[in-house]
Coordinates of C-alpha atoms in Angstrom, one line a residue:
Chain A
X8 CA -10.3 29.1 16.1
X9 CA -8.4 27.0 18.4
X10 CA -4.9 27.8 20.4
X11 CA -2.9 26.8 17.4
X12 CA 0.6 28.9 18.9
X13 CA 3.6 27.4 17.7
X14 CA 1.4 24.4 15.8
X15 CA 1.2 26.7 13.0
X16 CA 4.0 25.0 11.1
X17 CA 1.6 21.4 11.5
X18 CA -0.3 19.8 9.1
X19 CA -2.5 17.1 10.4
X20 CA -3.4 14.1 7.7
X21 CA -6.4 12.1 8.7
X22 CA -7.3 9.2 6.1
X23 CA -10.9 9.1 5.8
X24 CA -12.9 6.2 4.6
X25 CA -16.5 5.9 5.1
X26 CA -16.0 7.5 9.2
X27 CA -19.3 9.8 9.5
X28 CA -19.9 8.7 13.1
X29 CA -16.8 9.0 14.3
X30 CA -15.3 12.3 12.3
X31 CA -16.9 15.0 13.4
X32 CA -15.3 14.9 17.0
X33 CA -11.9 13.6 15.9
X34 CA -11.2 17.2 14.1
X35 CA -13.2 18.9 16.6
X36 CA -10.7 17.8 18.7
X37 CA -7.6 18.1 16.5
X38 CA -8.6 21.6 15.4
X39 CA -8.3 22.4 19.2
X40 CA -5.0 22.2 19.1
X41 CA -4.0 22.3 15.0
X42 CA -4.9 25.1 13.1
X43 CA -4.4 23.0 10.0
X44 CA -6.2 19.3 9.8
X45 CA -6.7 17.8 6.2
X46 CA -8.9 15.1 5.7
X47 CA -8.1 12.8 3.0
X48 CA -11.9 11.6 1.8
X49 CA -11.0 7.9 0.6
X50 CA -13.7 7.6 -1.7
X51 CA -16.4 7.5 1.2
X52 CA -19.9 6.5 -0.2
X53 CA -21.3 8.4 3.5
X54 CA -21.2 11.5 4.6
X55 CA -17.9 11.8 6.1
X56 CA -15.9 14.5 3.2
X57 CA -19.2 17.2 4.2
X58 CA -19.3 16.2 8.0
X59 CA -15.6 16.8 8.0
X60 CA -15.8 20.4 6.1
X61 CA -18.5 21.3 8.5
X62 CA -15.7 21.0 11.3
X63 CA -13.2 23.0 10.0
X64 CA -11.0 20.3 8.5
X65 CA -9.6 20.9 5.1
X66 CA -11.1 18.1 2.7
X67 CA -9.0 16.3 -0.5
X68 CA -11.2 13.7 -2.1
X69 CA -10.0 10.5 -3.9
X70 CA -12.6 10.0 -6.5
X71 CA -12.8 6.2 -5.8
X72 CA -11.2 4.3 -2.5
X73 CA -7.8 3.7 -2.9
X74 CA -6.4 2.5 0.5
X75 CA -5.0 3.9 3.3
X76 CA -1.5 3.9 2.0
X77 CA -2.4 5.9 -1.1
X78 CA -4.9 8.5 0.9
X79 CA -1.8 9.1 3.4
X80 CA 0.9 9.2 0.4
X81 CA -2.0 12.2 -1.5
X82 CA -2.0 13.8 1.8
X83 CA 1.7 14.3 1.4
X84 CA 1.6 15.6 -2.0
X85 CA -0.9 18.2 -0.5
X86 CA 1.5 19.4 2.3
X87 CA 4.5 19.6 -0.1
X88 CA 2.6 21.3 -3.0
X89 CA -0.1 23.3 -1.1
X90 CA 1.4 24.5 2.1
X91 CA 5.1 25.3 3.7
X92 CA 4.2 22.8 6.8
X93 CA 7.4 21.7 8.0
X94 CA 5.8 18.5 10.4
X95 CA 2.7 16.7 9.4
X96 CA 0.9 14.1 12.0
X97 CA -0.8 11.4 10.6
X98 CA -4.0 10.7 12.5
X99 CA -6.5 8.1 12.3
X100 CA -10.1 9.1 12.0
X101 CA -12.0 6.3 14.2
X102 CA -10.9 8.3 17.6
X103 CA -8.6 5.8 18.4
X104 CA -6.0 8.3 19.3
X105 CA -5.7 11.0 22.2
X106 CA -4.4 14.5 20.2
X107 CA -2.4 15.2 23.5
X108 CA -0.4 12.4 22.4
X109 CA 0.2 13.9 19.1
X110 CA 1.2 17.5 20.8
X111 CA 3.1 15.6 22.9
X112 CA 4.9 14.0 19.4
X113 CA 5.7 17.1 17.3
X114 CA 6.8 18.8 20.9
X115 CA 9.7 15.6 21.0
X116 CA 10.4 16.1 16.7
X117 CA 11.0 19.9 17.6
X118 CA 13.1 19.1 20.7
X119 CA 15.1 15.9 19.2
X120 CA 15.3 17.2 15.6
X121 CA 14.4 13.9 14.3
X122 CA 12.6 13.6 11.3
X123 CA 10.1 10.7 12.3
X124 CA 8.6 10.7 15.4
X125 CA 6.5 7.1 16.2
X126 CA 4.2 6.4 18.5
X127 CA 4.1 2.6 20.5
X128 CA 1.1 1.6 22.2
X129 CA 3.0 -1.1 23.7
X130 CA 4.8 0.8 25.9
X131 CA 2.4 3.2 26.8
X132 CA -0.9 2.3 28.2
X133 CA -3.6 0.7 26.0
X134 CA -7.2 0.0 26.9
X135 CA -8.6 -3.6 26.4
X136 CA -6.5 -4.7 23.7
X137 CA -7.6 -7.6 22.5
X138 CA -5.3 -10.7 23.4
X139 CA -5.1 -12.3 19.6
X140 CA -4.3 -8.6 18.2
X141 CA -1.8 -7.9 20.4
X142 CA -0.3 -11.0 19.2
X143 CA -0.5 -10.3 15.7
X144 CA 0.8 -6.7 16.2
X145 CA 3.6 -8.2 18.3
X146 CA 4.4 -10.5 15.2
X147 CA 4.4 -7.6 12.6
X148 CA 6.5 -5.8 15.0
X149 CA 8.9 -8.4 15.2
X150 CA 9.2 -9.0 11.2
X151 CA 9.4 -5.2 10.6
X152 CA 12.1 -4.8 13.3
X153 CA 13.9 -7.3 11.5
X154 CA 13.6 -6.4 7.8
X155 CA 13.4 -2.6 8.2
X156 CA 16.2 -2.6 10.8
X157 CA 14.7 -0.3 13.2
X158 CA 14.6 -0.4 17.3
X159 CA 10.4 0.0 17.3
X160 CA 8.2 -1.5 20.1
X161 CA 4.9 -0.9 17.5
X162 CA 4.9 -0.5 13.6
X163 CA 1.1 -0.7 12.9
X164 CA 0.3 2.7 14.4
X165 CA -1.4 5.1 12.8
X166 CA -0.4 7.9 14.7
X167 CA 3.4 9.6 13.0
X168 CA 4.9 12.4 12.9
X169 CA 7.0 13.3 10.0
X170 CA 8.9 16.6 9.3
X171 CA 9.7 17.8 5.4
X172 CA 12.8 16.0 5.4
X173 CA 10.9 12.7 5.6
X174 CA 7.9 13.4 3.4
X175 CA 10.3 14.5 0.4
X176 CA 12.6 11.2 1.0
X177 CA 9.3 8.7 1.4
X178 CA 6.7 7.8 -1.2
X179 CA 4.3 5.2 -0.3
X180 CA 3.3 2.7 -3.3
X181 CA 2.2 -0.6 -1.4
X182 CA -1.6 -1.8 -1.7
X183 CA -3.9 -2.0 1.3
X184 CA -2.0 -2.0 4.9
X185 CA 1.0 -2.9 3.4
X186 CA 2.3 0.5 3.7
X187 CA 2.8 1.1 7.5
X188 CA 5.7 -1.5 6.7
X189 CA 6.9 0.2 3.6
X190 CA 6.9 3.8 5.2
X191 CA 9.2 2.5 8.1
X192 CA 11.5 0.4 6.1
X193 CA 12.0 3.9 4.3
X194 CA 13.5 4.9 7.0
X195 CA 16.8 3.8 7.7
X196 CA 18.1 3.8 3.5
X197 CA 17.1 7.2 3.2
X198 CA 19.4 8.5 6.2
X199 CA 16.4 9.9 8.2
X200 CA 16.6 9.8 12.0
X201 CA 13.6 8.7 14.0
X202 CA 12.6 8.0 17.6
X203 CA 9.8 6.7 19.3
X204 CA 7.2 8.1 21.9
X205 CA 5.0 6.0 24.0
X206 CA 1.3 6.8 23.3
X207 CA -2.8 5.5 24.8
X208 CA -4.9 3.8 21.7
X209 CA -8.6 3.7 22.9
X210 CA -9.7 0.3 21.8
X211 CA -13.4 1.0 21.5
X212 CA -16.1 -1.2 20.6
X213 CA -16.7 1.0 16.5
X214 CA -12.3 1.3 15.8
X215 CA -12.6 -2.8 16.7
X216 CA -15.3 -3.2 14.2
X217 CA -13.7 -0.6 11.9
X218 CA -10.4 -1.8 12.0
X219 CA -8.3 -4.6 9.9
X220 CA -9.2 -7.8 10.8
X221 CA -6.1 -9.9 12.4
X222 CA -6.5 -12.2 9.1
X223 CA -5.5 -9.3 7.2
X224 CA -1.8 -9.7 8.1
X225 CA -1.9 -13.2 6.0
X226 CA -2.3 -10.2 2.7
X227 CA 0.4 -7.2 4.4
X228 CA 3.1 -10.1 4.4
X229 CA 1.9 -11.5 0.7
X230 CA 2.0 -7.8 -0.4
X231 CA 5.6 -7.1 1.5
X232 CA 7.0 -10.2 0.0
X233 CA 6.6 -9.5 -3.3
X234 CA 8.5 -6.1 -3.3
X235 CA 11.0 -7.7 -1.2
X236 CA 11.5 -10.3 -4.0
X237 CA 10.8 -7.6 -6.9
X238 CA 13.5 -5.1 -5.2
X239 CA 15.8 -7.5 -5.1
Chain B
X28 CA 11.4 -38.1 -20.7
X29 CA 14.1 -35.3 -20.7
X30 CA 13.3 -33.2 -23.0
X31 CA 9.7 -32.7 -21.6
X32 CA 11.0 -32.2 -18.3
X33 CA 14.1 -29.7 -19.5
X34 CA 11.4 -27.9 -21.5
X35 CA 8.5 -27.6 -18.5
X36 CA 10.9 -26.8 -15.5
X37 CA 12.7 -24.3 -17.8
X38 CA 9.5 -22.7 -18.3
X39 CA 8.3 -22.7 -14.9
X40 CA 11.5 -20.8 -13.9
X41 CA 10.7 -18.3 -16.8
X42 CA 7.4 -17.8 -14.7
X43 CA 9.1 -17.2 -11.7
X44 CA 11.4 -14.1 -13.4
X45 CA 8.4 -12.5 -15.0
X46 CA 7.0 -12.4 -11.4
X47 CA 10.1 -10.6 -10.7
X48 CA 10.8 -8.1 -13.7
X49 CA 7.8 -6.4 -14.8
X50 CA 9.1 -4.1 -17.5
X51 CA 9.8 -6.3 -19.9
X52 CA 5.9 -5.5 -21.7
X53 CA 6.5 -5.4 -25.3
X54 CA 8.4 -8.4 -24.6
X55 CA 5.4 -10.1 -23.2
X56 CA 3.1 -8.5 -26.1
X57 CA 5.2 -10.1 -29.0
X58 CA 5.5 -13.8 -26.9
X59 CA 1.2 -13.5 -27.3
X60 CA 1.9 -12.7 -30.4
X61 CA 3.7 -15.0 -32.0
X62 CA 1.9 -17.8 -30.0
X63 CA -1.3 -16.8 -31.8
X64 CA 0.3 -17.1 -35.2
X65 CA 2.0 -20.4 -34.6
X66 CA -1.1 -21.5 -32.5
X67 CA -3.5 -21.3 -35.1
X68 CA -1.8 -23.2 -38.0
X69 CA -0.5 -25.9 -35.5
X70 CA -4.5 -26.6 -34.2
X71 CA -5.6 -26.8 -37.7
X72 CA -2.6 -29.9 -38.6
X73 CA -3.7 -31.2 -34.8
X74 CA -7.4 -31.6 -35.8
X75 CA -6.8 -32.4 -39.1
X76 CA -4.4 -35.1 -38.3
X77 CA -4.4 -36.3 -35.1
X78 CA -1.6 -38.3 -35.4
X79 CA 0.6 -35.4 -35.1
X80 CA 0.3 -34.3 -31.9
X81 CA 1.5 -37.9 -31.2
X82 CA 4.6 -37.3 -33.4
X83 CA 5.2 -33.9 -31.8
X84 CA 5.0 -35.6 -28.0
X85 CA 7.4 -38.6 -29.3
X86 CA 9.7 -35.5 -30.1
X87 CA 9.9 -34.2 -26.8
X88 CA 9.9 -37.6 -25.3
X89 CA 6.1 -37.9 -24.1
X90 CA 4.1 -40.9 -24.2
X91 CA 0.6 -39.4 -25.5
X92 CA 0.1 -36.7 -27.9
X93 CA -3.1 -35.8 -25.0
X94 CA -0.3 -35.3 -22.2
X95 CA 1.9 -33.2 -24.3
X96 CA -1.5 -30.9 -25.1
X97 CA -2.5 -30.8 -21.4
X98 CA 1.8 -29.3 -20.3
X99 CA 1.2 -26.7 -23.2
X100 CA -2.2 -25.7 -21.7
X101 CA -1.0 -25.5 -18.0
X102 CA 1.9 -23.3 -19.6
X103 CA -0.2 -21.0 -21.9
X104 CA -2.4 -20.3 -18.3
X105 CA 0.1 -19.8 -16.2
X106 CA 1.8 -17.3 -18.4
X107 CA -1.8 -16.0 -19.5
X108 CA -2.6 -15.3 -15.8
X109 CA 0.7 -13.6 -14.8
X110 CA 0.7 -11.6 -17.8
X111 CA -2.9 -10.5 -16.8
X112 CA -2.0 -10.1 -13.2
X113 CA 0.8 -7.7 -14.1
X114 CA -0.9 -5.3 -16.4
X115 CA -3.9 -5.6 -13.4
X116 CA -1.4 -4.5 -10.8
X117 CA 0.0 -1.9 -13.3
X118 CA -3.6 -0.7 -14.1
X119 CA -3.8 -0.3 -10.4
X120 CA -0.6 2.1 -10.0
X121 CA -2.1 4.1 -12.9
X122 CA -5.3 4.4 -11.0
X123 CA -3.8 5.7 -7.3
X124 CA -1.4 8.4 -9.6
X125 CA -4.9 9.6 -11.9
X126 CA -6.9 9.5 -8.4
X127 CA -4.5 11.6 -6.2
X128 CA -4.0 14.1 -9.5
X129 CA -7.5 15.1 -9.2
X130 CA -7.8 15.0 -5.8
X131 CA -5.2 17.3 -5.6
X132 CA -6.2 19.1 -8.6
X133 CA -7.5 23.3 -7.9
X134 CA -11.0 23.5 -7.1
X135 CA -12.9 26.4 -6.2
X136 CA -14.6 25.0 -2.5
X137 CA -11.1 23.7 -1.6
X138 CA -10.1 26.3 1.2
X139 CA -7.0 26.8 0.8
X140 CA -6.3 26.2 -2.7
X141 CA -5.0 30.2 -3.7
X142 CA -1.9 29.3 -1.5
X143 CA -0.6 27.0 -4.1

């Protein structure tokens, strides 16, 4: 199934919590283009884990939710024990991404030979985004450019591509959202080389009512805080 | 008035390192328990003979043996509650590492499990 070609060597991580109606098409979608697409089953209490079996997605269950951080960080662990992938795309599973723009990603890792590839919806073009979550993503952006160190236009994207390099260098620890944050400011210390692609989010009425509410930022920066401190 | 105050705001900066360093658990255990054993003696003499705790606040250079009770209280919480939050937070690590083990763990309907 599916043109995979020269995506064979791509693993595609999508976190999964509680996403039946949205799920099914996303790997549909995915699996169009990647033969491999693992579904990391976040302790869903629906019907997402069998819905995304059905479509051909590969599925790793937490046995209780656990946070995006921690289902992205076991989808690692997967590619590095399970399979020789040498890029993984992490993909999120409300349909809030366009796959082309993920092609389009691993194409610029293979042709750069950078180990992270980010996507920016700043620069690319976004539909309806909200005016106060713009804001609040153009605050986060601003404190992670500053304390990770890094030239990015958008660090709350869900969409990544990371080759081998990266996913044996990073290990992501933080609670809830937190980890976005942590996995760039792991960027720079552990000598990895990274660029940035501009990207389309699809703002649609379910991934606004799925997604983090702009309050939520008040607990990243609590939660990034304290390790700062801690590390320290 | 010094004493107190030495005694409280060295304390509170002992608070503010525990946030900080997290190993230090056995530590932490043998501070409960040592509390405990003086604890229990020292609220026997208290109830006995109230009197004491005035005595004991003189010491340290408070006014009322009632005031010097309430600082140890707000001391035995705070370190009660960041000695709880810890092991919580710790509890939590445990819980992501046991979670992903079995996720990740061989199972038969797992497709491509015999590749590892």
């Amino acid at each position: 199934m599916g043109n995979g070609g020269s995506y064979d060597d791509v693993c595609v991580i999508v976190p999964v919590y509680n996403e039946a109606t949205t799920i099914a098409d996303v790997v549909v979608s995915l699996r169009a283009r990647f033969a491999d697409v693992v579904c990391v089953d976040d302790g869903s209490s629906d019907e997402s884990a069998a819905i995304a079996r059905a479509a051909g997605a590969t599925v790793v269950r937490h046995a209780i939710n656990q946070g995006q951080g921690a289902a992205l960080q076991t989808g690692f662990d997967h590619v590095l024990r399970n399979t020789d992938a040498t890029y993984v795309v992490t993909f999120d599973a409300d349909g809030q991404h366009v796959v082309e723009d993920a092609v389009r990603m691993v194409d610029t890792a293979r042709a750069e030979g950078v180990d992270v590839v980010l996507a920016s919806r700043f620069t690319g073009t976004s539909t309806e985004m909200p005016a106060v979550r713009r804001l609040v993503l153009k605050a986060g952006t601003g404190f992670t450019r500053w304390s990770a160190k890094l030239e990015v236009t958008d660090t709350h994207n869900g969409l990544r591509v990371l080759n081998r390099t990266a996913l044996r260098r990073i290990r992501l620890t933080m609670p809830r959202m937190a980890y976005a944050s942590e996995l760039l400011s792991a960027i720079v210390p552990n000598g990895l080389s990274y660029t940035e692609v501009s990207t389309t989010v699809n703002y649609t009425e379910y991934s606004r009512a799925k997604g983090q509410t702009n309050l939520n930022a008040v607990n990243i920066l609590f939660d990034l805080a304290v390790r700062r401190m801690r590390a320290s | 008035m010094i004493v107190i105050k030495v005694l409280l705001i060295s304390a509170t900066l002992l608070f503010g390192l525990m946030t900080l360093r997290e190993r230090q658990l056995a530590t932490h255990q043998a501070v409960r328990r040592i509390a405990l054993l003086v604890l229990v003696p020292v609220g026997i003499v208290a109830v006995a003979f109230p009197d004491t705790t005035v005595w004991a606040a003189h010491l340290v250079g408070v006014k009322r043996g009632t005031d010097l009770l309430l600082y140890i209280f707000v001391m035995t919480f705070l370190f009660t509650t960041l000695a709880t939050y810890q092991r919580l937070h710790r509890v939590e690590r445990q819980l992501v590492e046991l979670t992903r083990e079995l996720a990740l763990r061989p199972e038969p309907d797992h497709q491509r499990e015999s590749a590892r």
